[in-house]
Each structure stands twice: as structure tokens, then as C-alpha cells.
mmCIF file of C-alpha atoms in Angstrom:
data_model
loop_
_atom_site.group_PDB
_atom_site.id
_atom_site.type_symbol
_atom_site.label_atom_id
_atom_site.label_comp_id
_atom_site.label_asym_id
_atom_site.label_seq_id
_atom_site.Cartn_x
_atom_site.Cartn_y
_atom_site.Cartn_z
ATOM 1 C CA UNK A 1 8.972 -49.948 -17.032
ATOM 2 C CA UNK A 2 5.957 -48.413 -18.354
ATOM 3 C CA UNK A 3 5.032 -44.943 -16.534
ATOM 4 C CA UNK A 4 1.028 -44.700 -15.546
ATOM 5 C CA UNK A 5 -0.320 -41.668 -17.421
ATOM 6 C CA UNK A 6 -0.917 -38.257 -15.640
ATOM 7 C CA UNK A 7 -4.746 -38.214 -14.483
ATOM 8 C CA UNK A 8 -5.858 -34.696 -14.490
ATOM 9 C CA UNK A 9 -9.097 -35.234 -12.798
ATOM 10 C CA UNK A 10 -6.379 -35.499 -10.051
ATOM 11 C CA UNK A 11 -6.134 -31.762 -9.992
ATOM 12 C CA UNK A 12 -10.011 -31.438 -8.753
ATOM 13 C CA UNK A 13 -10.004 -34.789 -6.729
ATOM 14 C CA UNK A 14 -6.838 -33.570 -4.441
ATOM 15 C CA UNK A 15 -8.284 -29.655 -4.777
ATOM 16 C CA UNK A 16 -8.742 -29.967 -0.814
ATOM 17 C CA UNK A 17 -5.170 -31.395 -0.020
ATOM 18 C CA UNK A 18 -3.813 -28.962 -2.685
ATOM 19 C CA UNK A 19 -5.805 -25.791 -0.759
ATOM 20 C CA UNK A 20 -4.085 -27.018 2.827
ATOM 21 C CA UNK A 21 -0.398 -27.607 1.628
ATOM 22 C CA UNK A 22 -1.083 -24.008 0.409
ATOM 23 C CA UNK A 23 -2.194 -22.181 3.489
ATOM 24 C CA UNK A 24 0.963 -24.302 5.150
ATOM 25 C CA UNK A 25 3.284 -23.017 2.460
ATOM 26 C CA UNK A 26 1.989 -18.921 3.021
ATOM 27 C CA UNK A 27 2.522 -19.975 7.186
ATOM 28 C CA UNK A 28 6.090 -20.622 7.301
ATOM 29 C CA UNK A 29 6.349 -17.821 4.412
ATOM 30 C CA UNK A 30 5.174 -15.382 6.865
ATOM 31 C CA UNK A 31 7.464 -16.525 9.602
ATOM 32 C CA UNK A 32 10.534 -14.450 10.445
ATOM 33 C CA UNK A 33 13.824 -16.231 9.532
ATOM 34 C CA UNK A 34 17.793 -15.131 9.012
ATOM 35 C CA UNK A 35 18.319 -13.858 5.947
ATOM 36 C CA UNK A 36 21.950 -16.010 6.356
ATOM 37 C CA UNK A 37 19.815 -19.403 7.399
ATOM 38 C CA UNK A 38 20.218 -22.394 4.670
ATOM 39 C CA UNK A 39 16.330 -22.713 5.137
ATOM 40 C CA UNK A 40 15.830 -18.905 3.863
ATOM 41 C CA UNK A 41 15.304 -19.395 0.135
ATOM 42 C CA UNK A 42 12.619 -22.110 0.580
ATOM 43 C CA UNK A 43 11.372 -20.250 3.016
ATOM 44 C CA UNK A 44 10.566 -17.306 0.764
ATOM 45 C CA UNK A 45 8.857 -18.387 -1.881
ATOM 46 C CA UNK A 46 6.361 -20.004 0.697
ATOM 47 C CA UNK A 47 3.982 -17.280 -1.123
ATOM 48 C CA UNK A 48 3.627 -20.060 -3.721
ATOM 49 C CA UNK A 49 0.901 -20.909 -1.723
ATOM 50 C CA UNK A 50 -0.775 -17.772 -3.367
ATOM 51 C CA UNK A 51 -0.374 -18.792 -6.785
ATOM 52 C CA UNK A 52 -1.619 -22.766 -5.494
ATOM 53 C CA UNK A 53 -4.708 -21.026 -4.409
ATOM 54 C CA UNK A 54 -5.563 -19.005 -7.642
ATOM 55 C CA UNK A 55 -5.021 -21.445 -9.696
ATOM 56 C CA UNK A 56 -6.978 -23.934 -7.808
ATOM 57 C CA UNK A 57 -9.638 -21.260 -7.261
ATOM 58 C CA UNK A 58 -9.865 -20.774 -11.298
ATOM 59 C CA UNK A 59 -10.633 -24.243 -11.839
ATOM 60 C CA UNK A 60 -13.071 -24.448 -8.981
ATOM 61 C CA UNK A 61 -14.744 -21.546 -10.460
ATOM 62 C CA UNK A 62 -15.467 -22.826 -13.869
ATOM 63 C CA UNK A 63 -16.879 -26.048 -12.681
ATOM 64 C CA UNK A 64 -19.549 -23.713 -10.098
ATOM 65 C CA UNK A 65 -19.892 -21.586 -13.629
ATOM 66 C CA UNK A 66 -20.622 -24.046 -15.967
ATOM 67 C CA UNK A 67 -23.167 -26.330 -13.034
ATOM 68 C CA UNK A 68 -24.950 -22.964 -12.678
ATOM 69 C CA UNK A 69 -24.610 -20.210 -15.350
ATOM 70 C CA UNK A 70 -26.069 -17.227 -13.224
ATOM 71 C CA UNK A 71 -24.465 -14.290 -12.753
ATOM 72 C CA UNK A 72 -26.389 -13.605 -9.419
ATOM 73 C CA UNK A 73 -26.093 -17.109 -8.303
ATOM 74 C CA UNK A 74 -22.584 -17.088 -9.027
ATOM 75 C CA UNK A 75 -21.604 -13.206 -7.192
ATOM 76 C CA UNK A 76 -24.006 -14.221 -4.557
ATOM 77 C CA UNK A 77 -22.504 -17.579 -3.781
ATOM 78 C CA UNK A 78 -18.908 -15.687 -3.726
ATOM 79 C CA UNK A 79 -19.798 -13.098 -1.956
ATOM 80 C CA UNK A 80 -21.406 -15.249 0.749
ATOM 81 C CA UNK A 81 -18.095 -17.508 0.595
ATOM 82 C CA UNK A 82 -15.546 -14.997 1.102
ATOM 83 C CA UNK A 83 -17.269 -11.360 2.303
ATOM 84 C CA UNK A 84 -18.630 -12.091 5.872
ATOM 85 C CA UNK A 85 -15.623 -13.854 6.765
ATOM 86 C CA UNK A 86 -13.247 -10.561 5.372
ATOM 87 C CA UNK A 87 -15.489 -8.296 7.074
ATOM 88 C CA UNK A 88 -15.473 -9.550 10.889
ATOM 89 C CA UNK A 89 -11.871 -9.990 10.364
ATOM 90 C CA UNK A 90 -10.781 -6.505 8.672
ATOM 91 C CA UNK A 91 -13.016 -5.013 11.796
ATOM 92 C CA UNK A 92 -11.528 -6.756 13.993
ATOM 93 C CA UNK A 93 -7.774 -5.360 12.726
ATOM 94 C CA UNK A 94 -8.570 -1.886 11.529
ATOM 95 C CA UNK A 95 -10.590 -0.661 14.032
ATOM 96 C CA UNK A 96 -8.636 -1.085 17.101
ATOM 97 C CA UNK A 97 -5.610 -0.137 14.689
ATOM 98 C CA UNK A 98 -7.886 3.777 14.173
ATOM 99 C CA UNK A 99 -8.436 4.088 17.847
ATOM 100 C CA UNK A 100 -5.070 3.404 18.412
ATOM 101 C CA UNK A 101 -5.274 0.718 20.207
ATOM 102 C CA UNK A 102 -1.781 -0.170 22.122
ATOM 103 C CA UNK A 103 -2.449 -3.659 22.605
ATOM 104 C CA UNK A 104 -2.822 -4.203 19.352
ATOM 105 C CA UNK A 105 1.058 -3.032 18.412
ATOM 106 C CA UNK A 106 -0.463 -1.465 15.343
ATOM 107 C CA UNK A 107 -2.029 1.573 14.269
ATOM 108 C CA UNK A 108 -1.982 4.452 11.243
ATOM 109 C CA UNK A 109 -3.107 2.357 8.373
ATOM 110 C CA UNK A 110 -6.782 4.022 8.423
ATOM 111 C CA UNK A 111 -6.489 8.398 8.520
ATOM 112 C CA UNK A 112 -10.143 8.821 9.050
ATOM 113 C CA UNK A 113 -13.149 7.247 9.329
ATOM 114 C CA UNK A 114 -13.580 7.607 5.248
ATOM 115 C CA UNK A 115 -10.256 5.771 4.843
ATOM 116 C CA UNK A 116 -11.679 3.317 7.935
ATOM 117 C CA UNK A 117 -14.673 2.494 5.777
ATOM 118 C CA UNK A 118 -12.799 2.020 2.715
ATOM 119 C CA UNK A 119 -10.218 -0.347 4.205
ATOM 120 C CA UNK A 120 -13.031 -2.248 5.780
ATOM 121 C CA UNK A 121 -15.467 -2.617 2.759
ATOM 122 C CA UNK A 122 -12.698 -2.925 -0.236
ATOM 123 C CA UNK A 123 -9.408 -2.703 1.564
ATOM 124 C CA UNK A 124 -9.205 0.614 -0.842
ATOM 125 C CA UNK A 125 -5.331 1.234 0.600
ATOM 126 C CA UNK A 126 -4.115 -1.861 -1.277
ATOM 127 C CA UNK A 127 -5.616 -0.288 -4.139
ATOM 128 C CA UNK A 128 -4.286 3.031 -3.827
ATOM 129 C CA UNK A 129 -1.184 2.524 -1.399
ATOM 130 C CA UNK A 130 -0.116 -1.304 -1.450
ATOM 131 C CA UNK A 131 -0.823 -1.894 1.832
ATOM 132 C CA UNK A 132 -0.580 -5.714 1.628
ATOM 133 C CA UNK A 133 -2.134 -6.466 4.811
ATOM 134 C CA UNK A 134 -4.679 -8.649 3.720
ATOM 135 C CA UNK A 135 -4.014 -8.335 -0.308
ATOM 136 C CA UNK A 136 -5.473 -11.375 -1.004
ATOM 137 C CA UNK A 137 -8.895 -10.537 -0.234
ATOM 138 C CA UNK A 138 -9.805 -7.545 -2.747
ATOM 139 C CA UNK A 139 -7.467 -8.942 -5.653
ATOM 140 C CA UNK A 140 -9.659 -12.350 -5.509
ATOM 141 C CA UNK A 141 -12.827 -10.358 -5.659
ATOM 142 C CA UNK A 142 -11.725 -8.898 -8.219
ATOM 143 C CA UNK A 143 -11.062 -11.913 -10.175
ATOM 144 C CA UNK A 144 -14.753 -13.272 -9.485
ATOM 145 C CA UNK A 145 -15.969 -9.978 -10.775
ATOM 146 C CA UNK A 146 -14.249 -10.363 -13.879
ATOM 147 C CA UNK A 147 -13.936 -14.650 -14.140
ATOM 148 C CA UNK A 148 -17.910 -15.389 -15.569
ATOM 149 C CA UNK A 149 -17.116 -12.320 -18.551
ATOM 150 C CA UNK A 150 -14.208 -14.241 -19.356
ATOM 151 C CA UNK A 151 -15.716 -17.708 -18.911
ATOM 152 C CA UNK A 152 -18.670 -16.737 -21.702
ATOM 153 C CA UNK A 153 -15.891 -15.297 -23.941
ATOM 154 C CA UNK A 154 -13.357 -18.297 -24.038
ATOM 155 C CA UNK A 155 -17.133 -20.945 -24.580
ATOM 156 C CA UNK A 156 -17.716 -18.701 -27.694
ATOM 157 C CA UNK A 157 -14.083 -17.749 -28.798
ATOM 158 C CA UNK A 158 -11.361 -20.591 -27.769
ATOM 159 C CA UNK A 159 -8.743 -18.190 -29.371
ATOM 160 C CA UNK A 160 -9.252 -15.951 -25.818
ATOM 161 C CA UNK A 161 -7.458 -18.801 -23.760
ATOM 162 C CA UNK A 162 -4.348 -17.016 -24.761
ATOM 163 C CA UNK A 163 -5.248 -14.565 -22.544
ATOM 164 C CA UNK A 164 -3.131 -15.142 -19.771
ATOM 165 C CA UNK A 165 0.133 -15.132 -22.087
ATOM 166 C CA UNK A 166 -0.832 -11.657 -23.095
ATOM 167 C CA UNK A 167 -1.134 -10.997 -19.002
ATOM 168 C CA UNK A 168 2.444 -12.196 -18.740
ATOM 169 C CA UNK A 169 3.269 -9.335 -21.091
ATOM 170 C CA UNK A 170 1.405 -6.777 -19.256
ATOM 171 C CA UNK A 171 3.949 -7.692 -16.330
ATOM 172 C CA UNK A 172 6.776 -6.786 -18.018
ATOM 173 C CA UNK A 173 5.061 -3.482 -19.442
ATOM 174 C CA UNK A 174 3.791 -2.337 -16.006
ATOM 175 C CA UNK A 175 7.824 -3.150 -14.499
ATOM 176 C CA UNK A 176 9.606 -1.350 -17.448
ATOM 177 C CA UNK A 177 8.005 1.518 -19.406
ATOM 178 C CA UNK A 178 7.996 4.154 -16.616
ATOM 179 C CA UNK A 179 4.679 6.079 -17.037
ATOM 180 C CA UNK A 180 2.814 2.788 -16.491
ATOM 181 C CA UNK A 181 5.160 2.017 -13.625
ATOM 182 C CA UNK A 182 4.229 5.275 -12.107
ATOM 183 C CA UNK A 183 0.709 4.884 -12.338
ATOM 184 C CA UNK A 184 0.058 1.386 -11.875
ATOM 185 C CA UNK A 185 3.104 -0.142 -10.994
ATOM 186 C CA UNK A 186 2.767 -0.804 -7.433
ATOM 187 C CA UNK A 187 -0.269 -3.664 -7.569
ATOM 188 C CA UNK A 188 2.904 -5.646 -9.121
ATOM 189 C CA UNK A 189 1.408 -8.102 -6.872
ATOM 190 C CA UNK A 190 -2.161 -8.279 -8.488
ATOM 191 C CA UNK A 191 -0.664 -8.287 -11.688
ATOM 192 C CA UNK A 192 1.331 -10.775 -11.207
ATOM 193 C CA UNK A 193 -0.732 -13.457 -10.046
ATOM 194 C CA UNK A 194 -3.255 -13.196 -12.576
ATOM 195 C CA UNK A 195 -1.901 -14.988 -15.194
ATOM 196 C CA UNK A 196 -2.051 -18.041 -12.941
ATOM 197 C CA UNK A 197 -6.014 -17.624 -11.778
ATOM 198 C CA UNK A 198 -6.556 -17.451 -15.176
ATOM 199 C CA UNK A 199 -4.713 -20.360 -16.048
ATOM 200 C CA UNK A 200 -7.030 -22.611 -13.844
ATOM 201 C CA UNK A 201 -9.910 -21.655 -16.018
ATOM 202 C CA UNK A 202 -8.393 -22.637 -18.850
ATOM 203 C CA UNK A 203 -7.564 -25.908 -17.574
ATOM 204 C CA UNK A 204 -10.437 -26.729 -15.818
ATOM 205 C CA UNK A 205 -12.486 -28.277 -19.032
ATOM 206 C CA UNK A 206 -9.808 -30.566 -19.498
ATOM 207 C CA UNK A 207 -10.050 -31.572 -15.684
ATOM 208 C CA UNK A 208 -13.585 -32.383 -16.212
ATOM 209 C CA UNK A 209 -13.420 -34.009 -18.918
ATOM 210 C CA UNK A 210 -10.829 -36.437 -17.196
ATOM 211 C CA UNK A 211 -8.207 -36.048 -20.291
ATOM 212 C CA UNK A 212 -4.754 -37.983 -19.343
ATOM 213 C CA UNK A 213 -1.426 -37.476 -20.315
ATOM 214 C CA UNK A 214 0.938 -39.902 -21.140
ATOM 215 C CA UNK A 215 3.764 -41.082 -18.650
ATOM 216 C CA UNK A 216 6.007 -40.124 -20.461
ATOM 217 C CA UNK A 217 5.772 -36.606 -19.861
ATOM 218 C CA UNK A 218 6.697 -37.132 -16.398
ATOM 219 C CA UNK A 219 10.291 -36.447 -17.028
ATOM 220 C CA UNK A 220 9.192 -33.141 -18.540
ATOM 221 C CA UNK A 221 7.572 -32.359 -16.151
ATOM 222 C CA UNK A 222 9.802 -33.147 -13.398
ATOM 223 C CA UNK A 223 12.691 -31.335 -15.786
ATOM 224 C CA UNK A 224 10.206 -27.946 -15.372
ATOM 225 C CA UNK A 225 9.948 -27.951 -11.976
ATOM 226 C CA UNK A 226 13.983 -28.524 -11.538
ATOM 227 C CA UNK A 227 14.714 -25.654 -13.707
ATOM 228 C CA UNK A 228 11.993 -23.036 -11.923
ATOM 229 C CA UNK A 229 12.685 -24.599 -8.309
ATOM 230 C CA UNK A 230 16.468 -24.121 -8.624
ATOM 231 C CA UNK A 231 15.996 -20.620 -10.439
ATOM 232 C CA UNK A 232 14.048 -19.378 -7.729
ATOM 233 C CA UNK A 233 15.962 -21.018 -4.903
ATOM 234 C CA UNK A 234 18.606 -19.048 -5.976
ATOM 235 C CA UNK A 235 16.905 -16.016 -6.856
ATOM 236 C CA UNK A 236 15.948 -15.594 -3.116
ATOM 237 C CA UNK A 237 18.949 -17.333 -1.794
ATOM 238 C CA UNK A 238 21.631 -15.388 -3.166
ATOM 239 C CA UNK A 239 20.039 -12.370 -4.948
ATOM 240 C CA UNK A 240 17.133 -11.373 -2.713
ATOM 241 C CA UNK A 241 15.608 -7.786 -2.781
ATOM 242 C CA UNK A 242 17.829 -7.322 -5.901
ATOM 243 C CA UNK A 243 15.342 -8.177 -9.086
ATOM 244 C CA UNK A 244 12.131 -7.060 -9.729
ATOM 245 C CA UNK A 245 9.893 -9.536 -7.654
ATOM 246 C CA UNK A 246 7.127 -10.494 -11.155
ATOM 247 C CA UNK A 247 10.265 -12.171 -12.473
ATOM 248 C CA UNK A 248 10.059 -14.636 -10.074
ATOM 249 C CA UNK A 249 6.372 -14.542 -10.477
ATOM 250 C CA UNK A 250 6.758 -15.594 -13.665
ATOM 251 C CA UNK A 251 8.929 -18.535 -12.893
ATOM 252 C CA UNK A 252 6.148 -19.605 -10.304
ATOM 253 C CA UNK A 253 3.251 -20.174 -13.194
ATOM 254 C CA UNK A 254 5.171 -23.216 -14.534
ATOM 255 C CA UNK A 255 6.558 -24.128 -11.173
ATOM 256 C CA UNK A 256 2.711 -23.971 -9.589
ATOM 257 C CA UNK A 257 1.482 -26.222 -12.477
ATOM 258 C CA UNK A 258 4.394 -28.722 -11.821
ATOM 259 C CA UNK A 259 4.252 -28.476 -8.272
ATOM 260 C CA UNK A 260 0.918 -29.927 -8.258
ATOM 261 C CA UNK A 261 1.061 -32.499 -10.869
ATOM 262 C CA UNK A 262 3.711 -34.080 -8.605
ATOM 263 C CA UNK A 263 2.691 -33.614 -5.149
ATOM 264 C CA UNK A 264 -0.899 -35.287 -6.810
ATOM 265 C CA UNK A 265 1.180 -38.189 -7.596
ATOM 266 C CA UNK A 266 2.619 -38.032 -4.055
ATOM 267 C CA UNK A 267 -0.754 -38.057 -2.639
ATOM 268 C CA UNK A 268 -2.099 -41.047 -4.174
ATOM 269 C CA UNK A 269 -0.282 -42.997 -1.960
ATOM 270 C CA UNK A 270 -0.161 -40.791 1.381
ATOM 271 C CA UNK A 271 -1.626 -42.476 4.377
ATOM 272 C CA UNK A 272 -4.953 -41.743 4.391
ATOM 273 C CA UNK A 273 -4.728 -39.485 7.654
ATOM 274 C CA UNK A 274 -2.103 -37.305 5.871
ATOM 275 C CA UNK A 275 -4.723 -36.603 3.173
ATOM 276 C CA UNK A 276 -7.728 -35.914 5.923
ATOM 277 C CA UNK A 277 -5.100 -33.555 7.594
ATOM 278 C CA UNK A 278 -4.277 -31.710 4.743
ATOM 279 C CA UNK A 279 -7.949 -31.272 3.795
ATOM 280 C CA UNK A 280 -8.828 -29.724 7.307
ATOM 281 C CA UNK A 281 -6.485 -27.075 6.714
ATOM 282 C CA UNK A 282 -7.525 -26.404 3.138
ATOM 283 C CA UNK A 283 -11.439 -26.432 4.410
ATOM 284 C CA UNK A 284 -9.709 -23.379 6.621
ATOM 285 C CA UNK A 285 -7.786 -21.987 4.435
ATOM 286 C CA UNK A 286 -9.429 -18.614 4.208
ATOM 287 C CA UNK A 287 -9.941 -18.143 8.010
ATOM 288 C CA UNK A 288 -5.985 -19.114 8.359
ATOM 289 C CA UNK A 289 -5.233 -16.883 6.082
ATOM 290 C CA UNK A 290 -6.888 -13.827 7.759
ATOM 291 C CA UNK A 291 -5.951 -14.791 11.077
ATOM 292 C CA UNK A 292 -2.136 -16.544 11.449
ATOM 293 C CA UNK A 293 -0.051 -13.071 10.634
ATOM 294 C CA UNK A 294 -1.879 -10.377 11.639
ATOM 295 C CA UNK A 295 -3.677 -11.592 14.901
ATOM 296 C CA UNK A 296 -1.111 -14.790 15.924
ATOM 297 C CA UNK A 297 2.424 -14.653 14.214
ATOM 298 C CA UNK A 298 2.760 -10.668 14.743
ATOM 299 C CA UNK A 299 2.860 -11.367 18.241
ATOM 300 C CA UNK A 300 4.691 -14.818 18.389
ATOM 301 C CA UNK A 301 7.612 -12.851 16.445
ATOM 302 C CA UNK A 302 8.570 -10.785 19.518
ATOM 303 C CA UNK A 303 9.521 -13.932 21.525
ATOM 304 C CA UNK A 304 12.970 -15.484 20.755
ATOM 305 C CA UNK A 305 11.891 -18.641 19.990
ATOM 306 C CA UNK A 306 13.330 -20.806 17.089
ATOM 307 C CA UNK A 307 11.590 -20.435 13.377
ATOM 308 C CA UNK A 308 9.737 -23.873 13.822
ATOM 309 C CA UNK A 309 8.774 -23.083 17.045
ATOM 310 C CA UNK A 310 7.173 -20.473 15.792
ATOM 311 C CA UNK A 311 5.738 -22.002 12.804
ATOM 312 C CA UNK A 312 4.155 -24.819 15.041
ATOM 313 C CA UNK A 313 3.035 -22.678 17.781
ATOM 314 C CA UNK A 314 1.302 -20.452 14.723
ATOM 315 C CA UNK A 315 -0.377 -22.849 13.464
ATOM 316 C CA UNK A 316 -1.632 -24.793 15.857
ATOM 317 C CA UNK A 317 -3.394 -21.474 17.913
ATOM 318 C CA UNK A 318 -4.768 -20.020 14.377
ATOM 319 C CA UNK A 319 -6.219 -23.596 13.509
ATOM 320 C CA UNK A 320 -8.440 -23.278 16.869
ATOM 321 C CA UNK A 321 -9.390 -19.556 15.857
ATOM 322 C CA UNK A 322 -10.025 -20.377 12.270
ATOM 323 C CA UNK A 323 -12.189 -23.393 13.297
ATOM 324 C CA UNK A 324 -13.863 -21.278 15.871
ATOM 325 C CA UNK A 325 -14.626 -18.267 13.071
ATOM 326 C CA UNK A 326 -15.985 -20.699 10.348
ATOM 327 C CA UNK A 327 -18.137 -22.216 12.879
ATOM 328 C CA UNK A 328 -19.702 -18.571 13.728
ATOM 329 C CA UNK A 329 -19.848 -17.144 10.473
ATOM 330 C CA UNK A 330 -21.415 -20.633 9.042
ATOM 331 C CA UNK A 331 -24.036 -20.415 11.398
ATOM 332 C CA UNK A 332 -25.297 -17.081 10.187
ATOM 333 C CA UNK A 333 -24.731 -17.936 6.444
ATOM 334 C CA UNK A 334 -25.972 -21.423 6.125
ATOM 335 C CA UNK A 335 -29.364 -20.232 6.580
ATOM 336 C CA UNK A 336 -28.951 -17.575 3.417
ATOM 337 C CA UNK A 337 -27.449 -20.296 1.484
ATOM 338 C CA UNK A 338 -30.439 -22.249 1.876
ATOM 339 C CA UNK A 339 -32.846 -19.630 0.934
ATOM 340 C CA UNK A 340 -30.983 -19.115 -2.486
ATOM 341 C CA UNK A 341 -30.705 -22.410 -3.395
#
């Protein structure tokens, strides 16, 4: 039986599906579970989701890059995306968490009103402190900053797609030789996803150019993902909190890659109203991000119901708020958006 050959113009075509199966995976990520529950390793590498939407957001990047090759078009049409949205929501948490709010359950991330501003503006703590909060945020406006520099450098010098590999290798540097440890060693996180963003750049010429590759490869493919899936299964199954957490980083680049090769070929042939789900909740995907654990799950964690429970009840309450946010903050930008254009 012949195999049908691996469309990569699925990658962009199922972008939306791919965007809402991540914000699902970082969901039940977030939600508290048993560390002695069969469901706990799958559970925790949920934050897949992470490197779904970096990668994703690479590729989407280059195609808005090469379409309109404007550095103010392109920070402006970022900014515009991402920045309003960040900063009703970061006033909305760190605020009431300085006043000391007791409603809120939280409070002491922000010292003064300096250190209020800074979280607000640039979330400067993650920066300084860690304070994964809302992590996301500043580490992928960081990657716009830097993503058109690299786009013009790998047009005129192909050779500088092998950045990323040498990114890997900055991982391992940061984790092991101690001075860079010391000093930089605890944006691990931001480090370790960047190989991946990067990664969707690269790719994202072959997506457009609708390349194909043969059926065969399938089986490698699907041999990949076993390998990585299993590795980290057990990683965070049986040796959790006891190895250096860009290893499994590491093991998520070819998983991520794998991951959505096959789940493209799964949603080919999804009902259609599957699909139209999936795409709702990737349309969201930044509003549910900034909303489910901080403003929904937080609470939902003190009650004793079940993990699902939780995950549904989640999900279902930060959909309405997301909706509700996008609508408001679309109504004030739309109008911008049109003046720019």
C-alpha cells in the first residue's frame, strides 16, 4: 500500500487547529494533579503547548515578513497583536496584587511602584527574578524584536539556518559551566524554547513553497515521536524534579515537529466541527493564556473537585472571559489597524 506523501503546506493550513490543541495542552498542564496519578506524566509536559506555539508563531512570522518587509509595519502589527491585550491583563493581576488586595489570594510580586511599572510594561521580574507568571509574554517579544534581523540574515546567508543547533548548545553551556549558570542561568526557560521559534522560521519557506515529503518517511517520523514521547513520559513519570528541566526541552524540539506532522494527518479527516472547535480556541489562544491560571484555575484549585472537573470547569469560564476581552480590546484596535494599513 502506497503511503500519500507528507504535505507541508499542512503546517500553515491547520496553523489555527494547531494554536487551539496548544492552549488545551498548557490548560490541563496548569491543572493540579497527584504526583502518584497514572495521568501525571502526560499531564506535565502539557507545556508542549509552549513549544506548539513558538514554532507555529516562527512560521507565521516569516510569511507576515516576507508579504510586508517593514520593520515598522512588522513591530507595529506585533505590538498591536499582543501589547494591549498583556497590558489590561498584567493590570488587572499586579495591581490589586501591590495594594494587597485579599481577594485576590496574591500579593508581593511588585516592591514598589518602580518594580509595579516594570512588571506591568516588560514583566522586568521574569527578567531579573524568574517570576514565571506570565513568562510567555516578554520572551515572545523578545523573539519579534530579534526574528526580522534574523529573517534578512538567513535570505542573504542560508548557512545562518544552523542557528538554532548552535542555540541547543547554548542550553547546555548556560546548565553546566557555573559562571554562566550564575548569571544567566535562571531564564532556562527562555533559552530553552528558542531553538524551537527559530525552527519555524526556518521551515516556513518550505511551507510556502508547498514542498512534500515522501510517505515513506512516515515511519520515521512516527519512530521520532515514540522515542521523545516515551523519553519524556518517563522523565516526568518516574524521575520528576530530578534532571535539569532543558533536557527535556530538548527532547520536545523533535517531539513538537512530530507532534504536528501527525496530528495534521489526524485532522484531515476530523469532523469538520472538531476542526471549527479547535480553531475558536486557537483564535483565543492569547486571551486563554493570560486569563485560565492566574484569574480562573488559581481559584478553582482550592475546591476538591476531581482534575477534569477542574480542567472543564477552567476552560469553559476562561473561554467566556477570553471571548469577552478580545471583543473589547478589538474594538479599540481595529480602528488603528485600519489607519496603518
Amino acid at each position: 500500500m502506497k503511503i500519500r506523501s507528507i504535505e507541508l503546506a499542512d503546517i500553515s493550513r491547520y496553523r489555527g487547529e494547531l494554536m487551539g490543541l496548544a492552549i488545551i495542552f498548557v490548560i490541563l498542564f496548569h491543572v493540579g494533579l497527584p504526583r502518584e496519578d497514572a495521568f501525571f506524566g502526560l499531564k506535565r509536559m502539557g507545556n508542549i503547548g509552549v513549544d506548539f506555539f513558538l514554532f507555529l508563531s516562527g512560521m507565521g512570522l516569516w510569511f507576515s515578513w516576507t508579504k510586508h518587509p517593514s520593520l515598522r509595519m512588522f513591530y507595529l502589527r506585533r505590538f498591536l497583536r499582543v501589547y494591549p491585550t498583556w497590558l489590561f491583563m498584567a493590570c488587572l493581576y499586579y495591581i490589586p496584587d501591590f495594594l494587597n488586595v485579599n481577594l485576590t489570594g496574591h500579593s508581593g510580586h511588585s516592591m514598589n511602584i518602580i518594580d509595579l511599572i516594570g512588571d506591568i510594561t516588560i514583566n522586568w521580574d521574569f527578567w531579573m527574578h524568574n517570576e514565571l507568571t506570565f513568562w510567555y509574554i516578554p520572551a515572545i517579544m523578545v523573539f519579534y524584536l530579534v526574528s526580522p534581523f534574523y529573517m534578512m540574515l538567513i535570505a542573504k546567508n542560508p548557512i545562518y539556518r544552523w542557528t538554532p543547533v548552535i542555540m541547543i548548545m547554548w542550553c547546555v553551556v548556560v546548565e553546566y559551566i557555573t559562571p554562566l549558570h550564575e548569571a544567566v542561568g535562571h531564564l532556562e526557560i527562555f533559552w530553552s524554547r528558542a531553538p524551537i521559534f527559530f525552527i519555524g522560521i526556518n521551515i516556513a519557506e518550505a511551507v510556502k513553497r508547498k514542498e512534500t515529503v515522501g510517505g515513506s518517511a512516515i515511519w520515521m517520523i512516527v519512530i521520532t515521536f515514540v522515542i521523545a514521547l516515551s523519553s519524556c513520559l518517563f522523565l516526568e513519570q518516574e524521575k520528576h524534579g530530578q534532571f535539569p528541566l532543558f533536557l527535556e526541552r530538548m527532547l520536545y524540539i523533535p517531539l513538537t515537529f512530530t507532534s504536528i506532522i501527525l496530528f495534521n494527518q489526524v485532522l484531515r479527516h476530523t469532523p469538520k466541527y472538531i476542526n471549527k472547535i479547535l480553531k475558536v480556541f486557537g483564535a483565543l489562544s492569547l486571551e486563554l493564556y493570560l486569563i485560565h491560571s492566574h484569574f480562573v484555575l488559581d481559584y478553582l484549585e482550592q475546591t476538591d473537585w476531581s482534575y477534569w472537573h477542574k480542567f472543564v470547569a477552567t476552560t469553559v469560564i476562561s473561554l467566556i472571559f477570553a471571548w469577552l476581552l478580545q471583543t473589547v480590546i478589538k474594538g479599540i484596535i481595529t480602528p488603528i489597524e485600519n489607519r496603518i494599513k
